[in-house]
Each structure stands twice: as C-alpha cells, then as structure tokens.
Coordinates of C-alpha atoms in Angstrom, one line a residue:
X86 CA 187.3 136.0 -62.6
X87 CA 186.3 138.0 -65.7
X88 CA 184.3 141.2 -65.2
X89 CA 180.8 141.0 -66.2
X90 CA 180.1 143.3 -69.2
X91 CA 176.7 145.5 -68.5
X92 CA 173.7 145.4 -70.7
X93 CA 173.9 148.9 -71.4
X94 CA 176.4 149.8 -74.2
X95 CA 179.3 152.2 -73.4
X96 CA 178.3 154.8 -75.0
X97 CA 174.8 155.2 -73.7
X98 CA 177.1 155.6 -70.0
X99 CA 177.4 158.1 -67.9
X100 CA 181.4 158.7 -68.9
X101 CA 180.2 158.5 -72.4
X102 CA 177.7 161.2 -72.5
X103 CA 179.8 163.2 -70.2
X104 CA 182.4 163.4 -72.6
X105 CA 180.2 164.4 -75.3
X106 CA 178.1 166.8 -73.8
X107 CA 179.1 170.5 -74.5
X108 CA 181.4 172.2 -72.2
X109 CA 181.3 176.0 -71.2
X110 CA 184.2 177.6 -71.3
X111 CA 186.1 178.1 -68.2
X112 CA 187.3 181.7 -67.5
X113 CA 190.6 182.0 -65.4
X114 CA 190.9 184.8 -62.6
X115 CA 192.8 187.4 -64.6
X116 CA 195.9 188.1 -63.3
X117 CA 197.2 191.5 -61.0
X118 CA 199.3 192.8 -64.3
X119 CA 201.3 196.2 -63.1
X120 CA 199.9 198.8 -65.4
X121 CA 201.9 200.9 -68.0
X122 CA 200.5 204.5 -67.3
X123 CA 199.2 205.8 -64.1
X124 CA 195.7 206.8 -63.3
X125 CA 197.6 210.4 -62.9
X126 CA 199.7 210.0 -66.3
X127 CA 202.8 209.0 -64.8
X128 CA 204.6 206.1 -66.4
X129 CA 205.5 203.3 -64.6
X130 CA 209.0 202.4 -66.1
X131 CA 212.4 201.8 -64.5
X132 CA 215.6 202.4 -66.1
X133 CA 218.3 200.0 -65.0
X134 CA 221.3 199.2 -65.5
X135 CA 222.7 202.1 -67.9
X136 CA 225.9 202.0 -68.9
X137 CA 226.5 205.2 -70.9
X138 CA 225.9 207.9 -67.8
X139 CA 228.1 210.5 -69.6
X140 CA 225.5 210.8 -72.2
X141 CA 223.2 212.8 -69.8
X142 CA 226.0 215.4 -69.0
X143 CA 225.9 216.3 -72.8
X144 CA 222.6 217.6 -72.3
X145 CA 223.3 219.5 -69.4
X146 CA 220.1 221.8 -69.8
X147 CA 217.6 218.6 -70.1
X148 CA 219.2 217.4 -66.7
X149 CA 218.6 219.9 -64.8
X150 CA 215.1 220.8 -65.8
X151 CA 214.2 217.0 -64.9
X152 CA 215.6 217.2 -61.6
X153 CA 213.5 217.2 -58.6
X154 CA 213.3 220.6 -56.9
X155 CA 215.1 219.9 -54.2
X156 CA 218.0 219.1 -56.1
X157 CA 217.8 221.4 -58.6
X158 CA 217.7 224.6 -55.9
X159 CA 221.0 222.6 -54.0
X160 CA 222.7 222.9 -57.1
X161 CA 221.6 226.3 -57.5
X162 CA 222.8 227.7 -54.5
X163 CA 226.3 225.6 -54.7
X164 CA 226.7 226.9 -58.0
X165 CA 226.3 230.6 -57.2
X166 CA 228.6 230.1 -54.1
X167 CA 230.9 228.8 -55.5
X168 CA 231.7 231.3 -58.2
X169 CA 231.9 233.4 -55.6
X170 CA 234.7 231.7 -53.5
X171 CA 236.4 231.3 -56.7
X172 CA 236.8 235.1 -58.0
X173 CA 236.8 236.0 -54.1
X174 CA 240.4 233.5 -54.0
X175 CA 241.4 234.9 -57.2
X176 CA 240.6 238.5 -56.0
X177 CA 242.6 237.8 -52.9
X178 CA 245.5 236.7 -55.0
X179 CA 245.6 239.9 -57.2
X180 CA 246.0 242.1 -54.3
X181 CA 248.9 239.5 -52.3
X182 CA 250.6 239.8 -55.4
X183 CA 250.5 243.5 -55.7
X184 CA 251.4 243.3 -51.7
X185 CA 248.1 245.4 -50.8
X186 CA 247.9 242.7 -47.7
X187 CA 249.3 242.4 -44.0
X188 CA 251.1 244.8 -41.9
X189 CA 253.3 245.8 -44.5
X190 CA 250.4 247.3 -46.5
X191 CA 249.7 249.3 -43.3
X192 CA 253.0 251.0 -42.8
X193 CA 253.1 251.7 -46.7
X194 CA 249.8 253.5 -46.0
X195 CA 250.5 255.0 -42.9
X196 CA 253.8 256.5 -44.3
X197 CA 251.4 257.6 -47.4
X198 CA 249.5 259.8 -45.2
X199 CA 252.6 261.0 -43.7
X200 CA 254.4 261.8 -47.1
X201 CA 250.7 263.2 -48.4
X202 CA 251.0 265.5 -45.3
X203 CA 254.5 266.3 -46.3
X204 CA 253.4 267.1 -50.1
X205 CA 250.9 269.8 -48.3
X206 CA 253.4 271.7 -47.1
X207 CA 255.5 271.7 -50.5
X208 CA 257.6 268.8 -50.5
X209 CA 257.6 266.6 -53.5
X210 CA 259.6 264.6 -54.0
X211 CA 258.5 262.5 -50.5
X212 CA 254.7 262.7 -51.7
X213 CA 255.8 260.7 -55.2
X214 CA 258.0 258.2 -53.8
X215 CA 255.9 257.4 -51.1
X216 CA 252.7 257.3 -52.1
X217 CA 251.3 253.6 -53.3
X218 CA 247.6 252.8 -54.9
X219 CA 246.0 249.5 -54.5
X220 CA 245.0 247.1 -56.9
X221 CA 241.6 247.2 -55.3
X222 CA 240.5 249.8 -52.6
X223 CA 239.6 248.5 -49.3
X224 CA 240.5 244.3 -49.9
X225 CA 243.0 243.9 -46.9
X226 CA 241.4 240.0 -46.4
X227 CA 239.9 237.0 -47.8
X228 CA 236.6 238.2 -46.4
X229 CA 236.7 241.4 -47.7
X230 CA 237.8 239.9 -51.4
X231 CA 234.6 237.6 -50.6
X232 CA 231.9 240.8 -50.2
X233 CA 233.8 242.3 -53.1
X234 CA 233.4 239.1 -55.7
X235 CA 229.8 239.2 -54.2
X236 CA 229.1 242.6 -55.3
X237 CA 230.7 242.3 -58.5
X238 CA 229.0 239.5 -59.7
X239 CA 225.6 240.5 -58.6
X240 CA 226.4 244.2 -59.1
X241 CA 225.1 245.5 -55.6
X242 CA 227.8 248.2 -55.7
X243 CA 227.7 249.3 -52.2
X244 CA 230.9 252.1 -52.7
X245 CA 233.5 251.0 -50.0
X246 CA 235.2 249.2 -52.1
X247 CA 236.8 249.6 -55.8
X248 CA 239.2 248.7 -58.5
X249 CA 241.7 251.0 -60.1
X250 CA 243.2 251.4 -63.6
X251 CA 247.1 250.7 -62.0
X252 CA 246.0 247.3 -62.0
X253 CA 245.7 245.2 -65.3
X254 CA 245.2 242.1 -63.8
X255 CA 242.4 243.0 -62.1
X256 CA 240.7 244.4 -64.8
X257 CA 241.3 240.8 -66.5
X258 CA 239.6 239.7 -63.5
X259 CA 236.3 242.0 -63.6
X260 CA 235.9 241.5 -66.9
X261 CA 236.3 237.5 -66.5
X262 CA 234.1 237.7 -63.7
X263 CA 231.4 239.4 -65.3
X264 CA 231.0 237.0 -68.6
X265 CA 231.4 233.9 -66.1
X266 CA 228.7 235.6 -63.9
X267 CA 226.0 235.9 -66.8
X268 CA 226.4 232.5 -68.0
X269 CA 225.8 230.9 -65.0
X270 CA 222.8 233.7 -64.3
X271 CA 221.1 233.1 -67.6
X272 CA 221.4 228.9 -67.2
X273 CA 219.8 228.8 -63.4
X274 CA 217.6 231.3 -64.2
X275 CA 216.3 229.7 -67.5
X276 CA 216.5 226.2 -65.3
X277 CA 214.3 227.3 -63.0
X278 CA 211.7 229.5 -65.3
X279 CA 211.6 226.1 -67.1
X280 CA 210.7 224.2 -64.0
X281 CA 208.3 226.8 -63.5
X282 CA 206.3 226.6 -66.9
X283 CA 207.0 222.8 -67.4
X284 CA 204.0 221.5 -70.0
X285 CA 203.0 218.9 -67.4
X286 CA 201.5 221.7 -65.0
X287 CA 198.7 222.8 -67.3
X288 CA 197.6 219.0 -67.6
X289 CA 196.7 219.0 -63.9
X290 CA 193.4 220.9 -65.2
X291 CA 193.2 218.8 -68.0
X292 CA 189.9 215.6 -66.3
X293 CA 189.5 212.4 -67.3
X294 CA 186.3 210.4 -66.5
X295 CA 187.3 207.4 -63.8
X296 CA 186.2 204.8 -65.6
X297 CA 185.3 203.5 -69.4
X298 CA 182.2 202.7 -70.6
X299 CA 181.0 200.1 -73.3
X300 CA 177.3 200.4 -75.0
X301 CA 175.2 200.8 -77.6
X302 CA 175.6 204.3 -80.1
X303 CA 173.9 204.7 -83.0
X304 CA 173.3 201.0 -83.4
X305 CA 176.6 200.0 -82.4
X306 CA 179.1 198.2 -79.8
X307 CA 181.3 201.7 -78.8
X308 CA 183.9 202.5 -76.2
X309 CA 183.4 205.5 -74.8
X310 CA 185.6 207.8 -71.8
X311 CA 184.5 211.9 -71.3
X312 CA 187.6 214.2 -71.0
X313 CA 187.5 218.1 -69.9
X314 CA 189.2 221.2 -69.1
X315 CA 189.0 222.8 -65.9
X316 CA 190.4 226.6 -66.9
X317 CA 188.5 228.9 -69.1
X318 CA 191.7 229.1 -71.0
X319 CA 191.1 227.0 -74.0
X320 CA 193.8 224.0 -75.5
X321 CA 194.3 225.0 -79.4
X322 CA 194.2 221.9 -81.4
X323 CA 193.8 219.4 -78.9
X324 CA 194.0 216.1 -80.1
X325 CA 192.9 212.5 -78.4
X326 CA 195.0 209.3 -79.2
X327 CA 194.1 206.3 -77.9
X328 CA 196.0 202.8 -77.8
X329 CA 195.1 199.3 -76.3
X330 CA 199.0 197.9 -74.5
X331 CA 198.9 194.3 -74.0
X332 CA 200.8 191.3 -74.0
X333 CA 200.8 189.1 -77.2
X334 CA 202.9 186.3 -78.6
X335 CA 203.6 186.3 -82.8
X336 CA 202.8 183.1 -84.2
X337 CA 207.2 182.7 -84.3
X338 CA 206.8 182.1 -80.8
X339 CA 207.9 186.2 -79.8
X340 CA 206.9 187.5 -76.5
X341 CA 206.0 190.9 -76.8
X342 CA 205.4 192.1 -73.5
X343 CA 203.9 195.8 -74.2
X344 CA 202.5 195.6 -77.6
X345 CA 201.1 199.4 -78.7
X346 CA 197.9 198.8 -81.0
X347 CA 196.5 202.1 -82.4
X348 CA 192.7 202.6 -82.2
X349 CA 191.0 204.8 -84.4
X350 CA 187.8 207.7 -82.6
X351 CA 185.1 209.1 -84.1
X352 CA 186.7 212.7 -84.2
X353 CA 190.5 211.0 -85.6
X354 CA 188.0 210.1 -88.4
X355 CA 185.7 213.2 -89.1
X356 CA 188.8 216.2 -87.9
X357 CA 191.4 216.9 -87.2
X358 CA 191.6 218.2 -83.6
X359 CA 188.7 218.9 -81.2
X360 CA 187.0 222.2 -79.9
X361 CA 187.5 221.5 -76.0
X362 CA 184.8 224.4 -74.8
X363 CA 182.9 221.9 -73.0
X364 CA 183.3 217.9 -71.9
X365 CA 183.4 216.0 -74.3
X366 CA 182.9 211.8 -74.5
X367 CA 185.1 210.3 -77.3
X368 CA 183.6 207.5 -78.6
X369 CA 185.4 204.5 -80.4
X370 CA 183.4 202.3 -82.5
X371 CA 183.9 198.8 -82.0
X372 CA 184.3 197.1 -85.7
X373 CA 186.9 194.8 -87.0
X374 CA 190.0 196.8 -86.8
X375 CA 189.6 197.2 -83.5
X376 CA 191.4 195.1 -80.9
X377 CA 187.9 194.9 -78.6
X378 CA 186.3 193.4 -81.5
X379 CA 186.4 189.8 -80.0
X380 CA 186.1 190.7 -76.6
X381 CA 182.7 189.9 -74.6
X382 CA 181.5 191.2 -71.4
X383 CA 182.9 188.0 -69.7
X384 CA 186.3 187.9 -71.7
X385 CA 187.0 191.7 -71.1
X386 CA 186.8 191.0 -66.9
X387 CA 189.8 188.2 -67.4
X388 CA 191.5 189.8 -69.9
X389 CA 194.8 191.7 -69.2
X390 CA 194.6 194.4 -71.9
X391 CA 195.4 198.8 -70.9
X392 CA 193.3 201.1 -73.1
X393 CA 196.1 204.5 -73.0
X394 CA 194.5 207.5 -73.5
X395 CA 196.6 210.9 -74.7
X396 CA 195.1 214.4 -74.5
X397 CA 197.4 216.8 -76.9
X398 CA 197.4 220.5 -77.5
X399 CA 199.1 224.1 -77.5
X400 CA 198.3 225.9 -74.2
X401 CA 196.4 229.1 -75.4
X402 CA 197.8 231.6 -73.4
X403 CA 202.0 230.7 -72.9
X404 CA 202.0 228.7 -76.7
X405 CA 203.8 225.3 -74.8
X406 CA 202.5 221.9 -76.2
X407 CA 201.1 220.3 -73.1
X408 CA 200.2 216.3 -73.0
X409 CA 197.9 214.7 -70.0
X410 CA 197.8 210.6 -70.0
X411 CA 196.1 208.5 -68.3
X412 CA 194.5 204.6 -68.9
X413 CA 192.0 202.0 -67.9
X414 CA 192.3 198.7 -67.1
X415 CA 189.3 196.1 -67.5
X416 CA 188.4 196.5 -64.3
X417 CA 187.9 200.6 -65.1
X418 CA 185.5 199.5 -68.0
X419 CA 182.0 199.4 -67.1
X420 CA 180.3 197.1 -69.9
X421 CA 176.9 198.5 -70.3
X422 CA 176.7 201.9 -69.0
X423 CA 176.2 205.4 -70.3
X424 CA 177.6 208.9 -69.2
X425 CA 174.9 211.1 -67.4
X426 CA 174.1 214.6 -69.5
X427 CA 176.1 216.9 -67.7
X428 CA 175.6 220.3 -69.6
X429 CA 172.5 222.0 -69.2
X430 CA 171.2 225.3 -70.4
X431 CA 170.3 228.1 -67.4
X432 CA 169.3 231.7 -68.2
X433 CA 171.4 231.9 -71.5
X434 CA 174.5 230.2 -70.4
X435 CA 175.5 226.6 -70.8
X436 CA 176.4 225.6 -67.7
X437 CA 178.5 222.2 -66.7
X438 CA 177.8 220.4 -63.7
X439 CA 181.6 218.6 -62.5
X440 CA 179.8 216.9 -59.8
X441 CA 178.3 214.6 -61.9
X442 CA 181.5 214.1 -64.7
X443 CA 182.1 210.6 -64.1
X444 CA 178.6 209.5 -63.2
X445 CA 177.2 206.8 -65.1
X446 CA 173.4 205.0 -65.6
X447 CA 173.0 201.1 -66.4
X448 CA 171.8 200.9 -70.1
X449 CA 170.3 197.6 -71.7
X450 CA 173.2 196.4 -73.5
X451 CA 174.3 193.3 -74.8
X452 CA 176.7 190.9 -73.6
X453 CA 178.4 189.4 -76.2
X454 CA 181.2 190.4 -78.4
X455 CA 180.7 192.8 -81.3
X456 CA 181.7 190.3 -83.8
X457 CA 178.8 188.3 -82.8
X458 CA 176.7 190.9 -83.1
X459 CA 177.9 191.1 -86.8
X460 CA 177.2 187.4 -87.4
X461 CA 173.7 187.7 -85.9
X462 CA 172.3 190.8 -85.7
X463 CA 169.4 189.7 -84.2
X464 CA 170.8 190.1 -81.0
X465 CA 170.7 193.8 -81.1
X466 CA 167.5 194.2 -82.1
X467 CA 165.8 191.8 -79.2
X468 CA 168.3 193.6 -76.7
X469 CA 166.6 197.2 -78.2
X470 CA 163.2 195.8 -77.8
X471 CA 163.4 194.5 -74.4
X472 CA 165.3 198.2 -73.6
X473 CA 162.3 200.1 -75.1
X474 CA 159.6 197.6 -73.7
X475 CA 161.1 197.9 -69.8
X476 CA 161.3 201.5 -70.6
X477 CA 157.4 202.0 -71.1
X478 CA 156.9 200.3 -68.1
X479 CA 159.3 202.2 -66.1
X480 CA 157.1 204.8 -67.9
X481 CA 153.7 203.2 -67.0
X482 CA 154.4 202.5 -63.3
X483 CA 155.7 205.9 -63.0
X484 CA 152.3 207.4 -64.5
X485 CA 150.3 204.9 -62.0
X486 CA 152.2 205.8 -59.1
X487 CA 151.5 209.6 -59.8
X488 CA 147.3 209.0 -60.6
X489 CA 147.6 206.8 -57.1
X490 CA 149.4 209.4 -55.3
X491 CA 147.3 211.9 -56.5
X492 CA 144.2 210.2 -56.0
X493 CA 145.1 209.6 -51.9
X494 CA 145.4 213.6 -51.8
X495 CA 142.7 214.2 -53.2
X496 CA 140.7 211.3 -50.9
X497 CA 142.6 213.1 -48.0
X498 CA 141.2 216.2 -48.6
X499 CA 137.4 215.7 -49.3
X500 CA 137.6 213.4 -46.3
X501 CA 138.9 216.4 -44.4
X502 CA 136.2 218.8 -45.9
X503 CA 133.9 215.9 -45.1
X504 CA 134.9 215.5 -41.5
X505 CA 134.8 219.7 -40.7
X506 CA 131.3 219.6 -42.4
X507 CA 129.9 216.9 -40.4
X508 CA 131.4 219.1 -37.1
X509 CA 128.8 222.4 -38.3
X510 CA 125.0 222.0 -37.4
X511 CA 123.0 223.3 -39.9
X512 CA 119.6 224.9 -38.8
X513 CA 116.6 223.6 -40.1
X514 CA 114.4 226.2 -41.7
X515 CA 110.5 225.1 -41.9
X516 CA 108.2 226.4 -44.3
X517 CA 104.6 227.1 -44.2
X518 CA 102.1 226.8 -46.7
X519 CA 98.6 228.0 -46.8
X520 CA 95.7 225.7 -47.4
X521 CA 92.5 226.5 -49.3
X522 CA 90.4 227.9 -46.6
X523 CA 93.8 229.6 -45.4
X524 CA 93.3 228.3 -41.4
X525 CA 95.8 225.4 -41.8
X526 CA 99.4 225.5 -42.2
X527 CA 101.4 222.4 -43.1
X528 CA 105.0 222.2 -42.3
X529 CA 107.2 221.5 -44.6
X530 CA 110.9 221.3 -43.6

C-alpha cells in the first residue's frame, strides 16, 4: 500500500523549516591545554632525548651556575678535597723518595742529634756526615702530608711544619700546588657568587596583576595587565613585550604547535622603555594586527590561546639585566573589567596601596569582538549610553538614599525633642486687666 502524500507541502514541514531556520553557533568546552610559561615565570619545557651530552662539559662555567644548590655545594666540597688528597699523596711521595719516612728516618735523626752533640764538643767531621735535612720538616705520614697540602693550599701557615731549599722537587710541588689551588679557588668562588647574584632573584620583587582585563579605553576594545616593583631600587630601561602562543595550522596543512605572535603596547609605540616608579597597567589596543581582533567574549572562554608577558631591564644598583615572565590563559582574562586606582596622594607623597593591585570593578563593556565593533560602531555608542544612563541612576538612588536617611535623623530627633518636651509642665501664668471703673479684673491666661 502506497503512502498517502499530506496536504501540506514539504517545505512548509516541520523538517523543512527546521533545516532552514538559523542556527547558533555551538561553542565546544575548551580543552585543559598545559601552558607554556608559569604563573611564577618558569617554563614549562622538557628536554629529552639529547644526544650530544659532551656539549655541556664545553661550557663548564654555564653548568655549574645552573646547577641546583645542592649539587653545586657537593661538587664544591669534593672538589676542594680532593685537591687536597692529591698534593697530600704527592707530598707523601716527595718525602718516601727522599727516605724522610719510617723508622729509618728516626735513627738517621736520632744519630743527628748525637753527631750535633758530637760537633759541640769539636768534632767535625761526625757532625757533616751525619747530619741529614728533610725534604719537608715534620711530614713523617700520610696524615701529616694531608694537614701540610691543607695549609698550603689555603695558606693557614700554622709553623710546625716546612719546606726546605735541599729539596727541588718539592719546590716543583709548592709552586704546582699553588697555581692549581687558585684556579680551582677563583672557579668555585665565581660559581657560587654567580649563584648568589643570579638575574632571576631581583624578578621575585618584580608583580604582576593575577589576571587580564579586556574593556573599553579611549573609545576602544584594549587588553590591559598592571605590573610593579616591590624595591625602591628602580629597573633602568625596563621594557614590556608581550606575545599571544597558540596552536595554528598553515593553510599547507602544518601543525604548529607553539606559534609566537608579537603584539604591539601603547608604550612599544610612544617609547622606548618605561619609567617603573609606580604601577603601571600596559594597555594593548585591540585593532587589526592584533591576534584578539576576532575574538568575542564567548570565543575567548573556548579558545586555547597564552598571552606571555616579559618584563626587561638593568637592575639599578649591581648593573645585571634581569627578566620576570609570566602569562594568562583565557580563563585569567576578565572580559569587562577595569583595574581599581591604586595610587593616591597623602600629605605630599604618592602613596600605593598593594592590597588592592590586582583588584578589579565590572565595567559596561561590550560583548562582541572588536572587529564587529569596526563594522558597526553603533554598538559602542548604545553600550556607552546605557553605561552613563545606569551610572546616573546609581547616582540618583545614591542621592535619595542619603535625603531619606537624612530625613529619618532628623524625624528621630525632633520626635525626641518632642517627646522630652511633652514630659515638662509648663506653668500657666494669668494675667489681670483692669476694667473702667477699676473694681473688676478679668483673667486672661
């Protein structure tokens, strides 16, 4: 049995204007992308799988400097000790080869204090044959050639023990010693002073505002983070980069996976650095060369995009270029909000309030992207008139609120005044007045 065609054409059906009806466009849940910088400027990179170890050792200096400290004071210490075992052995062997060790050594001396004895009372010929000098005084053991490398090398110098000029090879070995000694004294010491005065330290003073904000300056879409210095110490030539990292695919078919896009701030365009007395909010105006351009308040929540931000400059008072990093995500990036005033004049001094360096206030801003606000400006100018229009409200129920509370203190206290009034009895005072014949007096209260 055929199916019975309807009286209603096809198109006037439901599947028919369904399909033509205009559809909103559906927003995926953006998804947990690992972030390139750290909220604390640390990079989150891993190096694998490096074949070419050996060229690290060429840069011995380098290595050790971006060591951890814990290894860099173990090799410290196992580099100091063992130079010492090393001249202590070599010490040790100077004097077995000149036979200044053992029991031999003993006799030889004994029979030297025998034959000096002798050489008192006028024999000498017994007092030259006898008498024997050491390589180096008072090194009978490894032990002792160990305190005696120590003091060398470190030139303590305590007196018990000595070289002597009957000895060449040990003056090889002092002087050996002693070059050896300041190289390895000048590379751990510079190591650690390094460590020490590292550039990265001076960024820990060096704030950035938690999150990014997105509104409306000087009639237009900007991108705006605040940035300060904690010392009193200023950062000579400081300079702020910024760069948006994302993911993008050339129309080749290329996977980038961290593609660096450059993005231009109102003081890269008017200077060349920045004066960092106070905090300062660096603004990026949304326009056509910039990556946000096509980004709505909708689109920027799903989107996977890192704004990098990089704070440059020479440290003022030790003249090391220091760099502090850090980035937001679009979940950092408040779309229509605006950094509170934090610097305030008190007595003659500006003074900043820290407490409030990341606070931020809801500001009427549109949603839309800043290209559409291009194509229709329009949009910007309603948005600015509702803004002002709920602001002279805010302003006019503020006003009312103040005549009304006024107006219930003032009620409150005449009622008082009236209520303590009503409380006193008031006398009442008559007065007489005299008629015409002056016998009758009427009262008149």
């Amino acid at each position: 049995m055929l199916a019975r065609k309807s009286i209603i054409p096809e198109e006037f059906g439901v599947p028919g204007l369904a399909s033509r009806m205009p559809r909103k466009p559906v927003f995926r849940d953006r998804v947990n992308k690992a972030r390139f910088i750290a909220k604390n400027g640390s990079c989150n990179l891993a190096h694998k799988n490096i074949r070419e170890q050996g060229r690290f050792l060429q840069d011995v200096f380098t290595t050790l400097v971006d060591l951890k400290w814990r290894f860099t004071l173990v090799i410290f210490t196992t580099t100091f000790v063992s130079s010492w075992l090393l001249f202590a052995m070599s010490w040790w062997l100077v004097a077995f080869a000149h036979g200044d060790l053992g029991q031999e050594r003993d006799r030889e001396l004994d029979l030297g204090r025998h034959n000096r004895t002798q050489c008192v009372t006028g024999d000498k010929t017994q007092c030259v044959t006898g008498d024997k000098t050491q390589c180096v005084t008072g090194v009978k053991s490894f032990t002792s050639a160990f305190l005696f490398s120590i003091e060398v090398q470190v030139t303590i110098g305590f007196g018990g023990r000595m070289i002597t000029e009957h000895c060449p090879t040990a003056i090889t070995v002092l002087i050996m010693q002693n070059i050896i000694g300041l190289i390895i004294n000048a590379v751990m010491l510079g190591c650690i002073f390094m460590k020490t005065a590292q550039s990265n330290r001076r960024a820990e003073t060096l704030i950035f505002s938690r999150h990014a904000v997105i509104a409306v300056r000087n009639n237009c879409l900007c991108f705006m983070i605040r940035i300060g210095d904690l010392r009193k110490s200023m950062i000579i030539g400081a300079t702020v980069r910024l760069q948006v990292v994302r993911k993008t695919t050339t129309p080749e078919g290329e996977v980038i996976p961290i593609h660096q896009i450059d993005v231009q701030t109102e003081t890269a365009l008017a200077s060349n650095s920045l004066f960092l007395l106070a905090p300062l909010i660096i603004c990026h105006i949304i326009d056509k060369n910039s990556p946000l351009y096509d980004l709505s308040a909708m689109e920027l929540q799903c989107s996977d995009l890192e704004v990098i931000v990089i704070l440059e400059g020479v440290v003022e008072t030790t003249g090391i270029t220091t760099q502090a990093r850090t980035s937001y995500v679009s979940d950092e990036i408040q779309w229509g909000h605006r950094f509170v005033p934090i610097v305030t004049e008190e007595e003659g001094v500006y003074s900043v309030d820290y407490s409030k360096f990341g606070n931020t206030v809801k500001v009427t801003t549109p949603r839309c992207s800043a290209r559409e606000l291009d194509e229709k400006p329009s949009i910007l100018i309603q948005t600015l008139q509702k803004s002002e229009l709920s602001h002279q409200n805010s302003l006019r129920k503020r006003n009312s609120m103040r005549r009304n509370n006024s107006m219930r203190k003032n009620a409150g206290g005449s009622g008082g005044l009236r209520r303590n009034n009503s409380g006193l009895l008031t006398p009442k005072v008559q007065f007489f007045t005299p008629t015409e014949g002056g016998q009758n007096l009427n009262a008149v209260t």
